[in-house]
CSV table of C-alpha atoms in Angstrom, one decimal:
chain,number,residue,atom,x,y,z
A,1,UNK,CA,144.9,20.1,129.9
A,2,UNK,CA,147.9,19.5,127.1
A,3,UNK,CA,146.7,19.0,123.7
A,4,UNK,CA,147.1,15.2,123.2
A,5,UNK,CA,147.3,13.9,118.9
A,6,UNK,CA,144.3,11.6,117.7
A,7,UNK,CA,146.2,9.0,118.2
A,8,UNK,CA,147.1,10.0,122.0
A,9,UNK,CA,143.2,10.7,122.7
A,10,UNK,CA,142.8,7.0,121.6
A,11,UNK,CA,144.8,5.5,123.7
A,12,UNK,CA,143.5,7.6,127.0
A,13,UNK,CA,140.3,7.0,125.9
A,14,UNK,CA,140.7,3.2,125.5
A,15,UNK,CA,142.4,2.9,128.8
A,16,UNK,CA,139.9,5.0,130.3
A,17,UNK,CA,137.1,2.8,129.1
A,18,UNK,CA,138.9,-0.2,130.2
A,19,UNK,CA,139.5,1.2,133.6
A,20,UNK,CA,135.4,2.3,134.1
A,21,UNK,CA,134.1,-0.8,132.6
A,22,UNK,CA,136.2,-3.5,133.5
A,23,UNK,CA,138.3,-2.2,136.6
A,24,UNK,CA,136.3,-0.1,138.8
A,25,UNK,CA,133.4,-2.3,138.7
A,26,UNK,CA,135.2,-5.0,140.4
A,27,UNK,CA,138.2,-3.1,142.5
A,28,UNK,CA,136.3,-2.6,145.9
A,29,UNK,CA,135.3,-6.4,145.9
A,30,UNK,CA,139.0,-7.5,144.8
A,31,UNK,CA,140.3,-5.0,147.4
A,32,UNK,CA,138.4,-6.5,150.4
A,33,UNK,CA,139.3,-10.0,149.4
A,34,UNK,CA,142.9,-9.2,148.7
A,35,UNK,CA,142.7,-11.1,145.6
A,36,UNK,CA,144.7,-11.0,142.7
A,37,UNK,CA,142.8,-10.5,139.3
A,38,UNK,CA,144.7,-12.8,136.8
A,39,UNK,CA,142.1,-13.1,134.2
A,40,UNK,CA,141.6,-9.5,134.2
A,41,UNK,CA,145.2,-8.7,134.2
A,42,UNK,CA,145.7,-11.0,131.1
A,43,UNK,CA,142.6,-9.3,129.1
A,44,UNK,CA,145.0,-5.6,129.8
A,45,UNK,CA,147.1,-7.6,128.1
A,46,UNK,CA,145.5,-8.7,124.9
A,47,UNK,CA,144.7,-4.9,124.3
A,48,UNK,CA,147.9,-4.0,125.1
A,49,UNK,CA,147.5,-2.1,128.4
A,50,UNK,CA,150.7,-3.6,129.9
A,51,UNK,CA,154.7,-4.0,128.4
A,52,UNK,CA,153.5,-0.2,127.6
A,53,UNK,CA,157.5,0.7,126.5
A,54,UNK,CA,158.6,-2.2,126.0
A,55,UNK,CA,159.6,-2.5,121.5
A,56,UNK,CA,156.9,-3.5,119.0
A,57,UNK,CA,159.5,-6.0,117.7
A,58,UNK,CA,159.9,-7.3,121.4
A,59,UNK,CA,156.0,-7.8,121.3
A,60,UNK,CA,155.7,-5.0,123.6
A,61,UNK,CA,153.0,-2.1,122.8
A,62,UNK,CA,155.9,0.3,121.8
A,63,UNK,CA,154.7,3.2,122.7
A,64,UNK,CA,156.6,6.5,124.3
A,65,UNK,CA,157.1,7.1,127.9
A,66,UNK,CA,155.5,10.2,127.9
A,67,UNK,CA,152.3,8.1,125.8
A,68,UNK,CA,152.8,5.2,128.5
A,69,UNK,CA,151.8,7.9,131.3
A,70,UNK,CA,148.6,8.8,129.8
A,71,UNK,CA,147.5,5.5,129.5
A,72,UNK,CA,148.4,4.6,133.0
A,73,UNK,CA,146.7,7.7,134.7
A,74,UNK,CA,143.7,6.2,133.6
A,75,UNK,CA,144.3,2.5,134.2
A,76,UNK,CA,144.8,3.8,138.1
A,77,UNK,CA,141.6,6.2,137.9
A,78,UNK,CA,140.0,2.2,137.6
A,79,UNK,CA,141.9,1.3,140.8
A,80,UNK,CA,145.6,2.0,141.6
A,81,UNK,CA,146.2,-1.8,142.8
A,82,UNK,CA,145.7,-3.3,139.6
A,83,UNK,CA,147.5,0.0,137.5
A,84,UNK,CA,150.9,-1.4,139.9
A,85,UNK,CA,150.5,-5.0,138.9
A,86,UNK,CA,150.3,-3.8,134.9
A,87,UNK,CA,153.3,-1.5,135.5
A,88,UNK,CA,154.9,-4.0,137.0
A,89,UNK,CA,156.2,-6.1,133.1
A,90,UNK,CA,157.8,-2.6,132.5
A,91,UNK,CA,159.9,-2.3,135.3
A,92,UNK,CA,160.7,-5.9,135.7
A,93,UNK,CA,161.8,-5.7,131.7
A,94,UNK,CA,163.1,-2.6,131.4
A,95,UNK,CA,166.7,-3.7,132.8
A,96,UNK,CA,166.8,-6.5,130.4
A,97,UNK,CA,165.9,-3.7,127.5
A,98,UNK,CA,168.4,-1.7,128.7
A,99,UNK,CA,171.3,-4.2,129.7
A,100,UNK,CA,170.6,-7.7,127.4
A,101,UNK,CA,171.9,-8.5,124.7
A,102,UNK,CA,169.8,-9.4,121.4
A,103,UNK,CA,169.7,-13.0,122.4
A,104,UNK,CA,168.8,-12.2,126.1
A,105,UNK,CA,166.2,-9.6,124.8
A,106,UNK,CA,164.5,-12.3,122.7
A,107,UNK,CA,164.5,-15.1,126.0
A,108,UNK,CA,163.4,-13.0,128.6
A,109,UNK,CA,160.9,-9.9,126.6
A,110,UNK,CA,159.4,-11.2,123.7
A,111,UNK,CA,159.1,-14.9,124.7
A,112,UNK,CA,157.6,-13.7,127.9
A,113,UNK,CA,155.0,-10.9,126.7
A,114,UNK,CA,154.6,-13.5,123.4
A,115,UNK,CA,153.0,-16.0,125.7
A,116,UNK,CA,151.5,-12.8,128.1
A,117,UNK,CA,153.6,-13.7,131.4
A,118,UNK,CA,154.3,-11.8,134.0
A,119,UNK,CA,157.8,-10.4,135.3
A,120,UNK,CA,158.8,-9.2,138.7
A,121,UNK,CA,161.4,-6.6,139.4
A,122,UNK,CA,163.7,-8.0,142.9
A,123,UNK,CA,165.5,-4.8,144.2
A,124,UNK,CA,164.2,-4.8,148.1
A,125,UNK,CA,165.2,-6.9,150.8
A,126,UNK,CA,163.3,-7.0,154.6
A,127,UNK,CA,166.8,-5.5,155.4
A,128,UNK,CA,167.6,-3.0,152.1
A,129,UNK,CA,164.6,-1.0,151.2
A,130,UNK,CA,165.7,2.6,150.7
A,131,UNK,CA,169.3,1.4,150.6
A,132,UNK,CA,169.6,-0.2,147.4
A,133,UNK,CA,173.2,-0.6,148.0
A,134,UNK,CA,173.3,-2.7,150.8
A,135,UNK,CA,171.8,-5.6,149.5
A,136,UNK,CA,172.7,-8.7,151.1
A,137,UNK,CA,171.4,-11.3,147.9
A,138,UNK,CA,174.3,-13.0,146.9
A,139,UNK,CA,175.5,-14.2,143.6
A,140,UNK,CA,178.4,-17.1,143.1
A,141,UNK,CA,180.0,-18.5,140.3
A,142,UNK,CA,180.3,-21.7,139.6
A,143,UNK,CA,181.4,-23.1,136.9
A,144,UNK,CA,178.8,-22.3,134.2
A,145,UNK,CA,176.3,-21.1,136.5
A,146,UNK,CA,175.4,-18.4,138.7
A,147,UNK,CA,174.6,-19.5,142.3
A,148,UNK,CA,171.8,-17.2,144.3
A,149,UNK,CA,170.8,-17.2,147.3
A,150,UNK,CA,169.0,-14.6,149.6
A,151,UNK,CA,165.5,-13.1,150.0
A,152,UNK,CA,164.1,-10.4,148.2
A,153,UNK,CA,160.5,-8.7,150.2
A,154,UNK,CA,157.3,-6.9,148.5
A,155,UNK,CA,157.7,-8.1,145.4
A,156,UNK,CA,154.7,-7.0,143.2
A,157,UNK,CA,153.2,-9.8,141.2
A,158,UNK,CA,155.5,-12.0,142.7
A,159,UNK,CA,153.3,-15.0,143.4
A,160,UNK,CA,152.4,-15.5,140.1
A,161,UNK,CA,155.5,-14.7,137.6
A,162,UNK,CA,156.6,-16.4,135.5
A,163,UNK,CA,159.9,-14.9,135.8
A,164,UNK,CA,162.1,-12.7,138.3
A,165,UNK,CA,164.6,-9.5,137.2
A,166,UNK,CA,166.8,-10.4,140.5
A,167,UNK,CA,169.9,-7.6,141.9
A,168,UNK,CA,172.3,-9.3,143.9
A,169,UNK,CA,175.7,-8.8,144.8
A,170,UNK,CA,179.2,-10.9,144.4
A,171,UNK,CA,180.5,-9.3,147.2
A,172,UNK,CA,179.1,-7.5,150.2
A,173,UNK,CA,182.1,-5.7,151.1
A,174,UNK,CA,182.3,-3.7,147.4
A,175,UNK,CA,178.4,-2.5,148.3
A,176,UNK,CA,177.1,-0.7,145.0
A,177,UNK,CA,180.5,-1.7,143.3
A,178,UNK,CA,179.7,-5.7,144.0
A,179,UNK,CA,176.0,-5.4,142.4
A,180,UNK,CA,174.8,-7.7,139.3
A,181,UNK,CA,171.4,-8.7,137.4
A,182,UNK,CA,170.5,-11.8,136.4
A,183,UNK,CA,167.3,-13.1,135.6
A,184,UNK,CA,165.7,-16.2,137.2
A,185,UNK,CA,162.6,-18.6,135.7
A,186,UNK,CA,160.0,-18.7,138.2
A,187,UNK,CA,160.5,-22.8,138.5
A,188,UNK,CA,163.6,-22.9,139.1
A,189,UNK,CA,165.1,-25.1,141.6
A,190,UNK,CA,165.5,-23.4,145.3
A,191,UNK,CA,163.4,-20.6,144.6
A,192,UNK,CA,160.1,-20.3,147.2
A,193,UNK,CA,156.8,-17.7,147.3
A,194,UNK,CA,156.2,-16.5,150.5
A,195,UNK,CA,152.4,-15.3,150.7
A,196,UNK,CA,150.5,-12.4,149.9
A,197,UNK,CA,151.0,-9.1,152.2
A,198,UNK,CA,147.8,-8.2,154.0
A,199,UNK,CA,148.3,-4.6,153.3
A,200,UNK,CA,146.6,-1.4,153.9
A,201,UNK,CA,145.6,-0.4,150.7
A,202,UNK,CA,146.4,-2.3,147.1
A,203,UNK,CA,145.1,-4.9,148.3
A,204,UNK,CA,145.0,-7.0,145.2
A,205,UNK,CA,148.2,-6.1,143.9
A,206,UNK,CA,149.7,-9.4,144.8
A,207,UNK,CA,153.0,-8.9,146.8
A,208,UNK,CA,154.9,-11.3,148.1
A,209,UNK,CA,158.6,-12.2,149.6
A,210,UNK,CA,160.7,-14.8,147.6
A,211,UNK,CA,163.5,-16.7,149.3
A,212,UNK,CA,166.5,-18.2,146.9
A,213,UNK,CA,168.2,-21.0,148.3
A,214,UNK,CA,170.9,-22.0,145.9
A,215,UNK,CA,168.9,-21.7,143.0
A,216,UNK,CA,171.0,-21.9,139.7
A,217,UNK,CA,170.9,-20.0,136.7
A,218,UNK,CA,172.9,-20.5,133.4
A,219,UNK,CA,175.6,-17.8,132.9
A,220,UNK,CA,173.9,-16.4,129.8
A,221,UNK,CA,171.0,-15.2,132.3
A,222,UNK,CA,173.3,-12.3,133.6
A,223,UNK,CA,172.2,-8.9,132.5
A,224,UNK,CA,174.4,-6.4,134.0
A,225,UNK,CA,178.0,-7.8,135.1
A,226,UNK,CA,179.5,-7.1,139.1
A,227,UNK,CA,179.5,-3.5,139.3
A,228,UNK,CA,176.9,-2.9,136.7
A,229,UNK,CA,173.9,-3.6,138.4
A,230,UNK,CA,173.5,-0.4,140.7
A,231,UNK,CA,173.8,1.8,137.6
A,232,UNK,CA,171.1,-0.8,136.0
A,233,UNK,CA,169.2,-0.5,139.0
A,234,UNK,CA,168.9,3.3,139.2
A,235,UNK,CA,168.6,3.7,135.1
A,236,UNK,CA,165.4,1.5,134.9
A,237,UNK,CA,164.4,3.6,138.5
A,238,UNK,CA,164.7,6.2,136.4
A,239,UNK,CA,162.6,5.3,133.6
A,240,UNK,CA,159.7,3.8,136.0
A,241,UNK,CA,159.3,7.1,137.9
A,242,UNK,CA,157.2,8.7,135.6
A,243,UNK,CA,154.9,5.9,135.2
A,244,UNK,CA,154.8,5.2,139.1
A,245,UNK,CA,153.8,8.8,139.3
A,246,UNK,CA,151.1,8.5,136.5
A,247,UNK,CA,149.6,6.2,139.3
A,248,UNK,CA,149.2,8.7,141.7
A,249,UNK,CA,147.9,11.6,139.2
A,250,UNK,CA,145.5,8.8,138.3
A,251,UNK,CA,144.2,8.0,142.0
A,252,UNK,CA,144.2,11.7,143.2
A,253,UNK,CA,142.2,12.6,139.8
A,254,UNK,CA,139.7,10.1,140.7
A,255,UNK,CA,139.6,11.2,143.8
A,256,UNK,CA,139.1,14.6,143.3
A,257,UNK,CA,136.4,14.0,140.6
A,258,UNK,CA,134.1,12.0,143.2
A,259,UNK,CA,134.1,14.5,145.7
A,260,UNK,CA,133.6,17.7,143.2
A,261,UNK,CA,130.9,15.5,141.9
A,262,UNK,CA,129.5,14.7,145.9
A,263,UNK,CA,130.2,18.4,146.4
A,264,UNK,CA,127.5,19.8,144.1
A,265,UNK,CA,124.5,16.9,145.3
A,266,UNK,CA,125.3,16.7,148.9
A,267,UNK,CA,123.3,19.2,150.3
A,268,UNK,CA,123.5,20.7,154.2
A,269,UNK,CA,121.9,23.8,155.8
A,270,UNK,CA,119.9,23.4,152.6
A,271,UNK,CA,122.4,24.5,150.6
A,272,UNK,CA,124.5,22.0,148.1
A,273,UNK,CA,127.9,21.6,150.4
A,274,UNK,CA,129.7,23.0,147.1
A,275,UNK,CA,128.8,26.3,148.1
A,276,UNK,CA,130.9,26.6,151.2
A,277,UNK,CA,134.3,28.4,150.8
A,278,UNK,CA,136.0,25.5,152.8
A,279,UNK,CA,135.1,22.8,150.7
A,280,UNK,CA,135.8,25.6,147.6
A,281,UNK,CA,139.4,25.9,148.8
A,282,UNK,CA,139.9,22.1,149.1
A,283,UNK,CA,138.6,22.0,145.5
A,284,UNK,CA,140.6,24.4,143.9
A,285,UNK,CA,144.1,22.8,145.9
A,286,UNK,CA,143.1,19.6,144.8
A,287,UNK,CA,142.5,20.5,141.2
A,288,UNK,CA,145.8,23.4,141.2
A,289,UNK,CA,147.6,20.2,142.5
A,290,UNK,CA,146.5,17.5,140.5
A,291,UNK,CA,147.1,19.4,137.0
A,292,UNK,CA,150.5,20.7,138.3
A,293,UNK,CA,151.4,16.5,139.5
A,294,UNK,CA,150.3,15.8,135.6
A,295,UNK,CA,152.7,18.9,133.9
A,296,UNK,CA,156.0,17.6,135.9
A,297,UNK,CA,155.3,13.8,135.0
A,298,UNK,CA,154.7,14.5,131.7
A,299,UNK,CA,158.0,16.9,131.5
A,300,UNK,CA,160.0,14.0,133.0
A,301,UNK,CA,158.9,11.6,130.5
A,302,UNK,CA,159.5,13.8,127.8
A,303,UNK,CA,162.8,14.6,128.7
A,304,UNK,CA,163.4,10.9,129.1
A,305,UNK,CA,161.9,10.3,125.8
A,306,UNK,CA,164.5,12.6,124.0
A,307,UNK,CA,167.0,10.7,125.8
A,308,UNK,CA,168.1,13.6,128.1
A,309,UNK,CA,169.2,13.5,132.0
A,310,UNK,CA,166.0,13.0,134.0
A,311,UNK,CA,167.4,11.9,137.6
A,312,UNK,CA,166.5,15.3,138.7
A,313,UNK,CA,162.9,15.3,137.1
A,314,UNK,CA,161.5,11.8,137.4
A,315,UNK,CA,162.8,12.2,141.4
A,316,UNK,CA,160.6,15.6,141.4
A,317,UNK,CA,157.5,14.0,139.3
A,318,UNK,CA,157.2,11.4,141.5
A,319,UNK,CA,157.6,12.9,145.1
A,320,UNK,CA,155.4,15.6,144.0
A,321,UNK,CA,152.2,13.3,142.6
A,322,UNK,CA,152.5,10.8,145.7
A,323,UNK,CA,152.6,13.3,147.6
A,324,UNK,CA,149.9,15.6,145.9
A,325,UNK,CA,147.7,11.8,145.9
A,326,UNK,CA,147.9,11.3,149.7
A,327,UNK,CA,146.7,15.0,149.9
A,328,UNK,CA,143.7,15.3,148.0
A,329,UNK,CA,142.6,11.7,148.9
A,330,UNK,CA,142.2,12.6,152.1
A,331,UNK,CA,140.8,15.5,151.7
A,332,UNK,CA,138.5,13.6,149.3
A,333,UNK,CA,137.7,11.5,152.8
A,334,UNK,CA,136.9,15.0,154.3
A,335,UNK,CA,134.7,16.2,151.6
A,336,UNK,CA,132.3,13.3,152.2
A,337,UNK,CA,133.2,13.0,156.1
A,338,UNK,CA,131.0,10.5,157.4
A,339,UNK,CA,130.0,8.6,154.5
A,340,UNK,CA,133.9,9.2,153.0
A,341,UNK,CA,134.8,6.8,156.0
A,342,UNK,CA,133.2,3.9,154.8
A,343,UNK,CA,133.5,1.1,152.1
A,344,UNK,CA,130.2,2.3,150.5
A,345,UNK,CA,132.0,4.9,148.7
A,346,UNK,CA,135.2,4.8,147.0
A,347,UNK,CA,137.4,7.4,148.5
A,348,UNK,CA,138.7,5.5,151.6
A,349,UNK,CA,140.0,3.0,149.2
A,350,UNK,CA,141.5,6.0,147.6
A,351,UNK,CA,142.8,7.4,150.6
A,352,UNK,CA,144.7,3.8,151.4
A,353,UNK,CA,145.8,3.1,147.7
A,354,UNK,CA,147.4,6.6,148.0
A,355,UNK,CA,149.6,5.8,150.5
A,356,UNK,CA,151.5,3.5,149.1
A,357,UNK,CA,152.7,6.0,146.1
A,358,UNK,CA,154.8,7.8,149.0
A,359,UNK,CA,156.8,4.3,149.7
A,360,UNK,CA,157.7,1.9,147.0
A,361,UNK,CA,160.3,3.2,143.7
A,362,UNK,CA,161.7,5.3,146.2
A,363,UNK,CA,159.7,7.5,149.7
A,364,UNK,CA,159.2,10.4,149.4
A,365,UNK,CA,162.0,11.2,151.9
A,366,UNK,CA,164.7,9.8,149.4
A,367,UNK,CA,163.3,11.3,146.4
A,368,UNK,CA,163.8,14.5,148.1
A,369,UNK,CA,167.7,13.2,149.2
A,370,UNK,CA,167.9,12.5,144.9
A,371,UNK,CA,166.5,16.1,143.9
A,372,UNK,CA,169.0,18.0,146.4
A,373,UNK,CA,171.8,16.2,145.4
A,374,UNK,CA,170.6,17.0,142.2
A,375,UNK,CA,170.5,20.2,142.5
A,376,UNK,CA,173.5,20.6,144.8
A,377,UNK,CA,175.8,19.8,142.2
């Protein structure tokens, strides 16, 4: 384990509080409804467990990337649903931190977080996931306005934001080089909800698919210019990574700890199942695994913290902890076999809140494209 400052322990050890107390008491009974915790989301809020990077003079918590990660490993040891939704104010204002202007930054960061609303970051389409470039939201100008129109799909927190970090495109044919941000309130005119996914797992991470039918927005909403918004786009992917991989360290180590804990009560052949070399082995992978996941995020962050190049890094943090998550929660499953494959214990919910970490921010399968073209250089 690193050696983490006073002031570091404090913050894991508030979020972890937080996530036993207030989150994991309620996530197996918000997961089987599907239902989005607002109030609980807010109180995150009021102790500063979201807008984790996001400037103390923008009314964000202020805090490092590399500190944001330790506070989020724990939030998702609570329940990995509701650790997405609290990411999700970073990434939906990280563009605007990067790209805005003073005047912007004030609007759309601290007015938001000042009044503890929630952003969503609009990147996929049902027909651009994995190809960012080939999104088919369109942009227009007219007159003083920007015209938008298009449909954007699993849009975390979408239901309820209060307002959207949109990528769209002023022309199809340029594909990356025809990409722009703009922001858009979440009442404007034209602009619809679709309803929550019934998903597999994160269940009450509400995500939803938003359709924009001419909805205007002044001019001064536009964050990144035509051919600025890729780079945009890929900077704040950048960023996010870490964190989105925090995520996954935090479900697998919750994982793990259940069923090391299970391992040394459950008892068969009248011996504690602990005992056995194959449940040994998946021990020792899971914690060789887990700690490794928890080194190369916390490298990425640090590297983005010193404001070096991190494509290659972030890329490897997060393919590696999704990847390491999916393993050991199903071998958390196996550990407890029969009673692992119900809802009277926590790991299935593990197992299916896992999966997710290989999909959204970038699969698995491109983070691996990234990190050889990284590396192929």
């Amino acid at each position: 384990m690193l050696n983490f400052t006073e002031e570091q322990n404090f913050l894991r050890l508030t979020a972890q509080r937080f996530a036993s107390e207030r989150i994991f008491p309620t996530s197996q009974a918000l997961d089987e409804r599907g239902e989005f915790p607002l109030d609980l989301i807010k109180e995150a809020a009021t102790l500063g467990l979201n807008n984790l990077v996001l400037d103390a003079e923008l009314g964000g918590t202020g805090l490092s990337l590399f500190d944001a990660c330790i506070v989020v490993e724990e939030l998702a040891g609570g329940c990995g649903g509701i650790a997405t939704s609290l990411v999700a104010n970073d990434l939906a204002l990280l563009p605007i931190n990067l790209a805005g202007n003073q005047e912007q930054k004030e609007w759309f960061i601290k007015d938001l977080i000042t009044r503890a609303g929630l952003a969503s970051f609009c990147l996929s389409e049902p027909g651009a996931g994995s190809d960012a470039a080939g999104i088919s939201t369109t942009f227009a100008e007219d007159g003083d306005s920007i015209i938008v129109n298009g449909n954007k799909q699993w849009i975390t927190n979408g239901g309820y934001a209060d307002q959207f970090t949109v990528f769209g495109t002023f022309d199809r044919k340029l594909k990356h080089k025809g990409i722009a941000c703009v922001v858009v309130p979440g009442d404007a005119a034209g602009l619809s909800r679709g309803p929550h996914e019934n998903k597999l797992g994160q269940r009450c991470s509400n995500t939803v698919p938003l359709n924009f039918d001419g909805v205007r927005v002044p001019k001064s909403h536009l964050i990144a210019p035509k051919g600025a918004g890729f780079k945009l786009a890929m900077e704040t992917l950048d960023l996010s990574r870490p964190l989105t991989a925090s995520i996954a360290v935090g479900i697998a180590q919750a994982a793990y700890r259940y069923s090391l804990n299970y391992a040394k009560e459950r008892e068969q052949f009248g011996v504690k199942i602990a005992t056995f070399q194959s449940i040994q082995n998946m021990l020792a992978d899971m914690a060789t695994e887990i700690e490794a996941s928890r080194l190369l995020t916390f490298h990425s962050a640090s590297l983005l913290d010193r404001k070096e190049q991190a494509t290659l890094h972030s890329s490897m943090a997060k393919r590696f902890a999704a990847d390491t998550a999916m393993k050991v929660t199903v071998d958390a499953v196996q550990i407890l076999g029969g009673n692992g494959y119900t809802k009277d214990y926590p790991v299935e919910k593990f197992m299916r809140d896992a999966k997710l970490m290989q999909i959204y921010e970038g699969t698995s399968q491109i983070q691996r494209l990234v990190i050889a073209r990284e590396i192929l250089r």
